[in-house]
XYZ file of C-alpha atoms in Angstrom:
598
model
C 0.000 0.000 0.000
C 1.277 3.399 -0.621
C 2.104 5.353 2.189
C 1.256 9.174 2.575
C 4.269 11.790 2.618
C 3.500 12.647 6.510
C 3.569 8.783 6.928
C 6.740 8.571 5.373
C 8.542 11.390 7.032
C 6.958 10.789 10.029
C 8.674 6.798 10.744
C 12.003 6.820 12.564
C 15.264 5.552 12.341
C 17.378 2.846 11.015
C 14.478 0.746 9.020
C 16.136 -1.900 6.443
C 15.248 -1.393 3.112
C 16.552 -1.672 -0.476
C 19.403 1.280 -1.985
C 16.786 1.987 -4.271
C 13.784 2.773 -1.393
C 16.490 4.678 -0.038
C 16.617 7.253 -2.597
C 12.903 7.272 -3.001
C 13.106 8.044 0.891
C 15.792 10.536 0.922
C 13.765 12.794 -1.856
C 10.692 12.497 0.491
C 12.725 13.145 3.880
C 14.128 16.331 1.687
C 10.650 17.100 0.622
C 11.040 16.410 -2.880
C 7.991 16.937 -4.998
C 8.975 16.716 -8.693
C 11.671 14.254 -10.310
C 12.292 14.947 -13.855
C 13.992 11.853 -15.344
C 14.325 9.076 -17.963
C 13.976 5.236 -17.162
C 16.886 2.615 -18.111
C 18.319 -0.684 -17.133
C 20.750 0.871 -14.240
C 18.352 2.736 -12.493
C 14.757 0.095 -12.709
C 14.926 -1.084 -9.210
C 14.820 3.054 -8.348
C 11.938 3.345 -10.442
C 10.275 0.312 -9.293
C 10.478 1.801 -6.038
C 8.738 4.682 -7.394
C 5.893 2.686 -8.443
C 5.030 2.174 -4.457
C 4.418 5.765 -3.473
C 2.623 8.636 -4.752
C 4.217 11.290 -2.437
C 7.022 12.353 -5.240
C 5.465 12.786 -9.019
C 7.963 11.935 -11.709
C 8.102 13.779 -15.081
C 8.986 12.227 -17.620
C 11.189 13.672 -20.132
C 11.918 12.681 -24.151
C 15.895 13.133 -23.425
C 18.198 13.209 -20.349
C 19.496 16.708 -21.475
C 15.899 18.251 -20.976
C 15.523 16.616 -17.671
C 18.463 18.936 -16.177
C 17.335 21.478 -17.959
C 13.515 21.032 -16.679
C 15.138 20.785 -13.071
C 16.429 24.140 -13.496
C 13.863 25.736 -14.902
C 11.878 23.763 -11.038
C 14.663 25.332 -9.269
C 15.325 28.765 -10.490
C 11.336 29.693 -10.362
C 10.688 27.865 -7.240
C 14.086 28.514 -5.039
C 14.232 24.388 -4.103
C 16.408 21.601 -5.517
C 15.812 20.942 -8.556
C 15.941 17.052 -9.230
C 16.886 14.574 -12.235
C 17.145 10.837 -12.652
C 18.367 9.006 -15.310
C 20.398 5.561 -15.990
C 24.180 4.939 -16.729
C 25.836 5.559 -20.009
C 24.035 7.428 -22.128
C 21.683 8.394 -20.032
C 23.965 10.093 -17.943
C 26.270 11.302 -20.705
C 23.261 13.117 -22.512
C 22.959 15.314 -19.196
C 26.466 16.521 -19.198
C 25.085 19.966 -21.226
C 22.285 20.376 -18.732
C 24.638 19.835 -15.436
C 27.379 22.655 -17.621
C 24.622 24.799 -17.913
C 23.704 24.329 -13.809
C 27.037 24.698 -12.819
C 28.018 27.880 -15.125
C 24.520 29.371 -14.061
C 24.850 28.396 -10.082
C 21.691 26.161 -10.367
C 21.240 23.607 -7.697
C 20.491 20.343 -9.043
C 20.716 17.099 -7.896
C 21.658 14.374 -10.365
C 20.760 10.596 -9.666
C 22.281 8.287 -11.754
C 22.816 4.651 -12.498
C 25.539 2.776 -13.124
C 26.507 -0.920 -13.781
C 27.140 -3.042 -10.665
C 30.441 -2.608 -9.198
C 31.717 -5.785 -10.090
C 31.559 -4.511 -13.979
C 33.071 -1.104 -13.640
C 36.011 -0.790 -15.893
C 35.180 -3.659 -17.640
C 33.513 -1.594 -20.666
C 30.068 -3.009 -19.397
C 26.956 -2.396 -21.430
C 25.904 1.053 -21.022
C 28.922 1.751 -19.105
C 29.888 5.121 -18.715
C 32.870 6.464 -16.258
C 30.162 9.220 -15.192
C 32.305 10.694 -12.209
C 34.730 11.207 -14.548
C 32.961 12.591 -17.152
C 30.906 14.894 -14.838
C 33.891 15.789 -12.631
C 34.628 19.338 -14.263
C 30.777 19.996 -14.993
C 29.696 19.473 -11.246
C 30.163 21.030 -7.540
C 30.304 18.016 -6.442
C 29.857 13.835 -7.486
C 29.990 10.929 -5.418
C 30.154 7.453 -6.513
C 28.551 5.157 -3.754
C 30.173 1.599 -3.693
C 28.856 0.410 -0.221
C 24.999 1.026 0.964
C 25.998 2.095 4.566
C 27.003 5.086 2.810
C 24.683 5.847 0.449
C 21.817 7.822 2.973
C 24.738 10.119 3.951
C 25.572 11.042 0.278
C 21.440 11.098 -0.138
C 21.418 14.238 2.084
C 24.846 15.474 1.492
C 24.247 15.840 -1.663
C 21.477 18.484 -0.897
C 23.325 20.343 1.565
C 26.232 20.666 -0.965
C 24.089 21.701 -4.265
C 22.310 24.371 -1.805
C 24.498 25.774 0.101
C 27.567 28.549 -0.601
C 27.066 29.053 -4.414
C 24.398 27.138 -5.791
C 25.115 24.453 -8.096
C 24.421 20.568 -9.571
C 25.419 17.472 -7.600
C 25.947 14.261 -9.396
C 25.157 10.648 -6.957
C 26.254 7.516 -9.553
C 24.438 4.611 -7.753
C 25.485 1.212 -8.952
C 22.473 -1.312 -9.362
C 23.787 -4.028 -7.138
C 23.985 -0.827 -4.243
C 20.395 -0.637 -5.342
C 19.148 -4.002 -4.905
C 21.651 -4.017 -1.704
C 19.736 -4.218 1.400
C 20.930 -1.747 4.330
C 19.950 0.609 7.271
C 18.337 3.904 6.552
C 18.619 6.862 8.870
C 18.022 10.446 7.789
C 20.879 12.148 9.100
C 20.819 14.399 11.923
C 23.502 17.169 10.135
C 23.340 16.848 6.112
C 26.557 19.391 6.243
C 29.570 18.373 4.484
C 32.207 17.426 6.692
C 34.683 19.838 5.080
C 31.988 22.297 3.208
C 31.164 25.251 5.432
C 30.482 28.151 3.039
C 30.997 31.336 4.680
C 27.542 33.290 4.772
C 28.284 36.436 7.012
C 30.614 39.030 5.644
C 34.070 40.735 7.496
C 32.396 43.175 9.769
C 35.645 45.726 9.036
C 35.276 44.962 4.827
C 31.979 45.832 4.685
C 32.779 49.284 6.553
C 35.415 50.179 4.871
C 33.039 49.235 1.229
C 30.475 51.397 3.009
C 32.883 54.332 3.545
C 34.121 54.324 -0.333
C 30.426 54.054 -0.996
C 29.825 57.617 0.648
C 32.624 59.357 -0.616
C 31.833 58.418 -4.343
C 30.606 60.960 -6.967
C 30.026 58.724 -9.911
C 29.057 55.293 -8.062
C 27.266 52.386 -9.478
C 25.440 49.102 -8.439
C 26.180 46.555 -10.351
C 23.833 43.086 -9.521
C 23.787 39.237 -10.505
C 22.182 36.103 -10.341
C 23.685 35.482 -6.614
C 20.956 38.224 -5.188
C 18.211 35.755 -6.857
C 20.228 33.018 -5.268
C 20.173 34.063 -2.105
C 16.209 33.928 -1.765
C 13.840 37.127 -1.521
C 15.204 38.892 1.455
C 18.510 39.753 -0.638
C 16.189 41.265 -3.486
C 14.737 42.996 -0.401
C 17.573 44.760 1.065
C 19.034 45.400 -2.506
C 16.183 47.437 -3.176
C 16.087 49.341 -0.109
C 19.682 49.891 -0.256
C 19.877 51.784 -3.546
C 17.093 53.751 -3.141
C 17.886 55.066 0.195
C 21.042 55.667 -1.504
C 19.866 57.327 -4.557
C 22.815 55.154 -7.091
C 21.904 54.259 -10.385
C 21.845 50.482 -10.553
C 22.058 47.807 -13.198
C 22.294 44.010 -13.728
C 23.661 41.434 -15.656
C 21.319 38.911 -17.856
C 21.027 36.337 -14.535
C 20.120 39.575 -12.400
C 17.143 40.493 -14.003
C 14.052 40.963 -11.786
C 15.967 41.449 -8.506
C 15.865 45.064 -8.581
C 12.460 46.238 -10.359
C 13.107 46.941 -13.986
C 10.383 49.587 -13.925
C 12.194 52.376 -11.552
C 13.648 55.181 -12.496
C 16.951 53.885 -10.960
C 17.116 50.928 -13.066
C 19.593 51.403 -15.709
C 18.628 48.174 -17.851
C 21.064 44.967 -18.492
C 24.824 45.471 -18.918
C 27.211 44.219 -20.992
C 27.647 42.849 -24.724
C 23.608 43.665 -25.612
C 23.028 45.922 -22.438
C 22.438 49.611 -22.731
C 23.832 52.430 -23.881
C 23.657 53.913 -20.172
C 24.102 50.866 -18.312
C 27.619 50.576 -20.121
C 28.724 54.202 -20.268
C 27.515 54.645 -16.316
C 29.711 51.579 -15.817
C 32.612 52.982 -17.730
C 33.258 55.998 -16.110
C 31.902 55.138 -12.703
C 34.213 56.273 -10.011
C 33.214 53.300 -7.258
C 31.847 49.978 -8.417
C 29.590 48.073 -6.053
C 29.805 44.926 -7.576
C 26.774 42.496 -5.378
C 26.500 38.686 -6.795
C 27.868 39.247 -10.388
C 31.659 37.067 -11.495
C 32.695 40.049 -13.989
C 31.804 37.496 -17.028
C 33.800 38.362 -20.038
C 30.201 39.271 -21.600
C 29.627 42.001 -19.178
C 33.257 42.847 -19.146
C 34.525 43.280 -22.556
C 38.174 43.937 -22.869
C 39.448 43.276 -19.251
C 42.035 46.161 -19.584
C 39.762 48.647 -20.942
C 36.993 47.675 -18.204
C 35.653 50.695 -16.029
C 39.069 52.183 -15.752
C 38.971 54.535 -13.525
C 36.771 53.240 -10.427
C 37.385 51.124 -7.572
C 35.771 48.038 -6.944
C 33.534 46.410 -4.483
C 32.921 42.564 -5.042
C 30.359 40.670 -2.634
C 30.406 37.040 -3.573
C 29.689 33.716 -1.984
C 32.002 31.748 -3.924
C 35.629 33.476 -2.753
C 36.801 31.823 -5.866
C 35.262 34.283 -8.231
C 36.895 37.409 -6.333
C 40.213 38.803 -7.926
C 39.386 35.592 -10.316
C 38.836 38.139 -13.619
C 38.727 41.153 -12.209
C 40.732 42.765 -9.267
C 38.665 44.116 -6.476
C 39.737 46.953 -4.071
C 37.638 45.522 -1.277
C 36.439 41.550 -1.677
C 33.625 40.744 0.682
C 32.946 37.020 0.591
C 29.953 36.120 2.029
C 25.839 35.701 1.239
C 24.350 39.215 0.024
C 21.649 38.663 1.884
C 23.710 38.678 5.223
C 26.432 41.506 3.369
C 23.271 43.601 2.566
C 21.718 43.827 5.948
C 25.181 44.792 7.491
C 25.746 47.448 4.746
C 22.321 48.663 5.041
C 22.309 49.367 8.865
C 25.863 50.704 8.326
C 24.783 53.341 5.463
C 21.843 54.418 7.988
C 24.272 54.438 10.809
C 26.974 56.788 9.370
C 27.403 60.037 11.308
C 25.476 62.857 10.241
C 28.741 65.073 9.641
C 29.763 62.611 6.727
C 29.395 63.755 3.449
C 27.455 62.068 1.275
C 27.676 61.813 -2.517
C 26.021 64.600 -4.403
C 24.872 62.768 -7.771
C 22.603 65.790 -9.136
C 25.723 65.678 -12.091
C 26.113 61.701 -12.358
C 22.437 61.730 -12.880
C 22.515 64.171 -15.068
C 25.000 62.547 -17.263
C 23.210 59.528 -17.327
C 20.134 61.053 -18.525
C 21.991 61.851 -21.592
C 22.903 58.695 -22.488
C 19.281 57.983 -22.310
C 18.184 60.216 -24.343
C 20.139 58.089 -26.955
C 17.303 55.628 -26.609
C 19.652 53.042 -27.626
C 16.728 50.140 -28.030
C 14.897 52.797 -30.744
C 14.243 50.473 -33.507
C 12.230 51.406 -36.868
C 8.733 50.337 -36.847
C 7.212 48.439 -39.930
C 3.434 48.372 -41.263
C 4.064 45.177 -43.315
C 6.440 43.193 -41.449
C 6.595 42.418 -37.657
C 9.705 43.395 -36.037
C 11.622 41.154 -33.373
C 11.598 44.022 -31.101
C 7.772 45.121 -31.407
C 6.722 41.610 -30.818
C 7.971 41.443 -27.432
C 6.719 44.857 -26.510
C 3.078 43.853 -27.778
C 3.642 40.140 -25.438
C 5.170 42.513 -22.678
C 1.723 44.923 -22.593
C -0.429 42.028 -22.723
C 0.849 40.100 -20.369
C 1.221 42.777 -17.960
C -0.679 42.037 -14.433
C -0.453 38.267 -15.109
C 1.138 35.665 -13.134
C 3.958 35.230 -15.601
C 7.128 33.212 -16.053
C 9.368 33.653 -19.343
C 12.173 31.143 -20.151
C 14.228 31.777 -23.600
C 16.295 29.458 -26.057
C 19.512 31.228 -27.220
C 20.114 33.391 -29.575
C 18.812 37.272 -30.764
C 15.444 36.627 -29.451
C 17.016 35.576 -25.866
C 19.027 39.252 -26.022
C 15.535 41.202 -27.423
C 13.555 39.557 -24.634
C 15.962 40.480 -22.019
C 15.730 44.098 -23.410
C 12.308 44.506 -23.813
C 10.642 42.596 -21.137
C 10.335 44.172 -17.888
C 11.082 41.719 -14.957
C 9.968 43.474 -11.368
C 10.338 40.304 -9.272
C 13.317 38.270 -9.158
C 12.900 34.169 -10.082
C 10.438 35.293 -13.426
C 13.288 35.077 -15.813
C 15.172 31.884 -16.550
C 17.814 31.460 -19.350
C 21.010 30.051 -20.252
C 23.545 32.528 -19.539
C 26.835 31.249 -18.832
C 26.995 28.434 -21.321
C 24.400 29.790 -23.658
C 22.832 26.464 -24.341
C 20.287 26.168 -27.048
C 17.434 24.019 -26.450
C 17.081 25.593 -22.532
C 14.298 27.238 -22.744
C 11.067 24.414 -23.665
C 12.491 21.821 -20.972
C 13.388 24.851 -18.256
C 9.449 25.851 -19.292
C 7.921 22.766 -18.177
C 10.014 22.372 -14.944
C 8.538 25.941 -14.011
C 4.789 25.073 -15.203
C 5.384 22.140 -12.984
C 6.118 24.583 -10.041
C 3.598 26.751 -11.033
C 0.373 25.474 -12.224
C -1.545 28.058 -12.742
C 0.857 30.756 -13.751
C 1.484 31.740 -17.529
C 4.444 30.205 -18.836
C 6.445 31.431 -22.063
C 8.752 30.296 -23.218
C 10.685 32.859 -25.842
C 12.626 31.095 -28.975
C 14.024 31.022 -32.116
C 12.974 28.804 -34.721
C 16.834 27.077 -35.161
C 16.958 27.005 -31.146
C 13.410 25.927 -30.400
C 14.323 22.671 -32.512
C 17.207 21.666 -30.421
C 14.298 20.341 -27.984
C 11.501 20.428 -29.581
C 10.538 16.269 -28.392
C 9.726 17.931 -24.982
C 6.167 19.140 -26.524
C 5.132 15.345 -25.926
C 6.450 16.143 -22.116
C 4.094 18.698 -22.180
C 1.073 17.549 -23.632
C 1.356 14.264 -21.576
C 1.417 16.110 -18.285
C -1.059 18.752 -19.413
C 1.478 21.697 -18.986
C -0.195 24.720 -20.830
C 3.508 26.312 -21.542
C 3.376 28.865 -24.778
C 6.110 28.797 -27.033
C 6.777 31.993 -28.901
C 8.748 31.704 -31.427
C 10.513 35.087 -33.084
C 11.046 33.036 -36.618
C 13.854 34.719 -39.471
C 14.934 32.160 -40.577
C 18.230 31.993 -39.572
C 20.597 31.289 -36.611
C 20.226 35.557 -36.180
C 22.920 35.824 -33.585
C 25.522 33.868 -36.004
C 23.906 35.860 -39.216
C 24.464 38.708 -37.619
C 27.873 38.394 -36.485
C 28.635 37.324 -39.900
C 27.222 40.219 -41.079
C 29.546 42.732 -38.594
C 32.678 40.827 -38.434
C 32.872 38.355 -41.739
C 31.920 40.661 -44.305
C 28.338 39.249 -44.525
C 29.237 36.186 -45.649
C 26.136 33.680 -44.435
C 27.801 30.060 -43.576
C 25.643 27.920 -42.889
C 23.400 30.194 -40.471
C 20.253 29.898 -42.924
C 17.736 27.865 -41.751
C 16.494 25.413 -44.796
C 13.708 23.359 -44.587
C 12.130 24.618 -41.389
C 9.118 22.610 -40.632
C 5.699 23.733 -40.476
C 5.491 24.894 -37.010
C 1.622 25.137 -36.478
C 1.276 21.552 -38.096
C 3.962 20.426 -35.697
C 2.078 21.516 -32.967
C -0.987 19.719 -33.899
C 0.827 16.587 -34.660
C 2.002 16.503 -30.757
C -1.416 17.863 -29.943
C -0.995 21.407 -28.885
C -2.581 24.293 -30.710
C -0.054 25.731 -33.423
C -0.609 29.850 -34.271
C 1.018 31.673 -37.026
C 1.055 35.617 -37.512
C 2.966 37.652 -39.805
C 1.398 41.156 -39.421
C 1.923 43.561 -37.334
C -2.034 44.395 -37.286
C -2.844 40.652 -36.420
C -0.216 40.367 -33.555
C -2.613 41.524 -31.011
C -4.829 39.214 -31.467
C -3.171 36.406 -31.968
C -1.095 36.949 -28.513
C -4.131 37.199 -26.510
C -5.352 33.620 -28.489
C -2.243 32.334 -27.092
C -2.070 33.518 -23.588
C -6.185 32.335 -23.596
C -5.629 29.055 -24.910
C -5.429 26.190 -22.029
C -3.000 23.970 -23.640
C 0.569 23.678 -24.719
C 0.532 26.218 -28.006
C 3.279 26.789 -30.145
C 3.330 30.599 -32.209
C 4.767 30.853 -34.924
C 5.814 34.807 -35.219
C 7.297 35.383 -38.690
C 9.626 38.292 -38.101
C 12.171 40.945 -39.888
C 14.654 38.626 -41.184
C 17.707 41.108 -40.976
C 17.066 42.701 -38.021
C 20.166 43.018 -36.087
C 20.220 43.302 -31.930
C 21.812 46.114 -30.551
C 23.228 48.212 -28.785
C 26.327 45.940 -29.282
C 29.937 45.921 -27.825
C 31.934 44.617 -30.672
C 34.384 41.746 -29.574
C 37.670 43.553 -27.703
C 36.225 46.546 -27.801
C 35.038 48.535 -24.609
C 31.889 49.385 -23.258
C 32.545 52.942 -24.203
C 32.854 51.955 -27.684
C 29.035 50.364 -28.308
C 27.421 50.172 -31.914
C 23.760 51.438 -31.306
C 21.298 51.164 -34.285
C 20.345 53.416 -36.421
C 16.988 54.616 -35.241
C 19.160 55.243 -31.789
C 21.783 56.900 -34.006
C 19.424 59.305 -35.201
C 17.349 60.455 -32.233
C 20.871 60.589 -30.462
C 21.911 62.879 -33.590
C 19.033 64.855 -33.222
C 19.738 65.387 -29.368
C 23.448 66.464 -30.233
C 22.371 68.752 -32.582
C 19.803 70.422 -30.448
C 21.716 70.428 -27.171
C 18.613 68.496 -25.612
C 20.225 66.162 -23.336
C 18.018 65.572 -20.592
C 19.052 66.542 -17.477
């Protein structure tokens, strides 16, 4: 009989039972709702086990790859674990990309996999994969258990460690004769590591001093990434209350969106290669740098030596790894923002009243010329939808709703993050560090899963979309609403276009020939397929998509040659951006006038 989840948690310890009722215990002792995974030889006595409880739902996926990237998609709207199972060899090799794109991201993911029974390993076994190897470099952490005493340790270790510090995947290669193996199970009183103790709580006397070059800065800046989101709500809290009771101009890289509101005034936009024109000038010729969860990626950077010359830096990171790693920081706090922010907030309240503080009536001032550039101007189009005007019609009419967006790769994923306006953090999920097409459909479902009744889109492009496209079956089998909008040119844009800029517009391979049908393909899975291609129609056609209670896939034929920008050229610095023409001429027209906002 199948036993309820307070049941489960509730009976004590040391019971004897199989390896593979272990880990079916473990994820319901961890409260473990959703297992994304794909069923093979190594891993059947695990999914036997399963079949004799109802308290944790497994999804299944069409390919391991999907099933990490589902789990992220869980964990990075949700804030828990996200978790995956699959079996040995291929199984596990075809999650390597997903458990890159965790790791590069800070995603925490737990990985169960099979493997052949100890007796076999290294003997080239059928479906035999060396998966701690493989996974070693693409992991926090893996553990291959060869005895069962220790497998309900590495159960709840492996939690602790994917969790905890920075975020990230954690790979448990379970042999099946550890499976079958019968043992006793205790959930452990202390999951910790018993070497892993991230530090959470900043230096007292680093923070001070950061807070001291933050008051005596004229041209400061905050500059935020995914580790606010990853350090749960109360870090987006502080953030926010910090930098307005400051008054800085603030800005984010892609991971960061949503944990500062993208609607205030204070808001700058998204940095780096694709951010704007006053995100990267303000970061340029800031004078102090407050850098709060970000690793100075070389897509937010540019050329290292050209990079904000003139400030000094503030880096708050978890991971003391990343600090003096790229970029070298004047002060390095390592800790959790949350517990950095709260210190730094009650010290910026708490500074004398004879201190000086930053007059930024000029900063601001300089900054609201570089907005008057209007760097994401684009030129509107009667006959043919553009990229850009697309998401702003999706961004209006989806405004109020209980909404989640996901992307693929590619132009559209730099457009969306431009022109969709994220005001809470854990809305926007995307591959940034490994840029992984295929992310966003899988990463769609896992967040659907964690939220039923929320809208979720998932933004794509029609070469990217395909990379994944099996998971509609995922979808439609589980009954997962999840829109795919698809911004179709035609090509691989982000490879057209840099053939365009940089290889004298010569097109390899980035056309996209013999594209299927896509509204067909979405009836053949049994969604709802939608096709528009003009701009009077789009309207419409959104709202039939957002209305529409089942997985829909729409089609959105777009400008073909539209190019993203602004853009910082490859070695160049972020002084030295290409903005597009319709931003060339309103920022013309400013010059000429001697209109620069003030």
């Amino acid at each position: 009989m199948s036993k309820t989840k307070s049941e489960t948690v509730s009976e004590t310890a040391n019971e004897t039972m199989s390896g593979a009722e272990m880990v079916v215990r473990a994820l319901q002792d961890q409260g473990v709702e959703h297992l994304f995974g794909y069923p093979g030889g190594a891993v059947l006595p695990i999914y036997d086990a399963l079949f004799h409880q109802d308290t944790v739902r497994h999804i299944l996926v069409r390919h391991e790859q999907a099933a990490v990237h589902a789990a992220e998609g869980y964990a990075r709207s949700s804030g828990k674990v996200g978790c995956v199972l699959v079996t040995s060899g291929p199984g596990a090799t075809n999650a390597v990309t997903g458990l890159t794109d965790a790791l590069m991201d800070s995603i925490p993911v737990v990985c169960i996999t099979g493997q052949v029974p100890t007796q076999l390993i290294g003997s080239d076994a059928f479906q035999e994969a060396d998966t701690v190897g493989i996974t070693r470099h693409c992991t926090k952490h893996n553990y291959l258990v060869k005895r069962i005493e220790d497998l309900p340790r590495v159960l709840h270790e492996a939690f602790y460690v994917a969790s905890h510090g920075r975020p990230g995947p954690v790979v448990i290669d379970i042999p099946k004769d550890i499976q079958f193996a019968k043992g006793a199970y205790a959930r452990p009183t202390d999951n910790q590591h018993k070497t892993y103790r991230p530090v959470v709580s900043g230096d007292i006397e680093r923070i001070r001093a950061a807070v001291a070059l933050m008051a005596s800065a004229k041209r400061p800046i905050f500059y935020t990434g995914g580790g606010v989101i990853n350090s749960g709500p109360e870090a987006a809290r502080l953030l926010r209350e910090l930098v307005r009771l400051t008054g800085f101009p603030i800005t984010s890289t892609l991971m960061g969106l949503g944990a500062y509101p993208a609607s205030d005034q204070q808001f700058l936009g998204m940095l780096g290669m694709h951010g704007t024109y006053e995100a990267n000038h303000a970061m340029h010729d800031c004078d102090v740098m407050i850098n709060i969860g970000a690793r100075f990626d070389d897509r937010i950077t540019g050329r290292i030596d050209a990079f904000s010359p003139g400030s000094r830096k503030i880096h708050i990171d978890i991971d003391p790894s990343s600090i003096n790693k790229n970029v070298k920081a004047d002060i390095g706090i390592v800790g959790d923002c949350a517990h950095v922010l709260e210190d730094m907030l009650r010290l910026w309240k708490g500074l004398p009243q004879d201190v000086e503080k930053p007059s930024l009536k000029g900063w601001w001032g300089k900054i609201a010329g570089w907005r008057a550039r209007n760097c994401l101007a684009y030129r509107p189009s009667d006959t043919v939808i553009k990229p850009q005007y697309a998401l702003e019609r999706l961004q209006a009419l989806t405004e109020g709703r209980d909404t989640y967006i996901t992307t693929e790769v590619g132009q559209h994923q730099m457009w969306a993050a431009q022109f969709l306006k994220f005001d809470e953090p854990n809305r926007w999920m995307t591959s940034g560090g490994l840029g992984t097409m295929g992310y966003g459909l899988p990463a769609a479902i896992g967040a659907q899963i964690a939220h039923p009744e929320a809208l979720v889109i998932d933004v794509a492009g029609e070469a990217s979309i395909l990379m994944n496209m099996q998971e509609m079956s995922t979808a439609l089998q589980h009954r997962l609403p999840i829109k795919v909008f698809i911004l179709n040119n035609e090509y691989m844009g982000m490879v057209r276009q840099w053939q365009e800029l940089l290889h004298g517009g010569r097109y390899s391979e980035s056309y996209s020939h013999s594209l299927p049908d896509f509204v067909k393909l979405a009836e053949a899975y049994g969604g709802v397929g939608i096709r528009c291609d003009n701009p009077a129609d789009l309207d419409a056609a959104i709202l039939e998509m957002i209305d529409t209670p089942r997985p829909v896939i729409f089609d959105c034929i777009v400008d073909k040659m539209e190019n993203c920008f602004p853009m910082i050229p490859s070695g160049k610095a972020h002084n030295e951006m290409i903005l597009g023409d319709a931003a060339e001429d309103i920022g013309a027209i400013i010059d000429e006038k001697g209109k620069a906002l003030v």
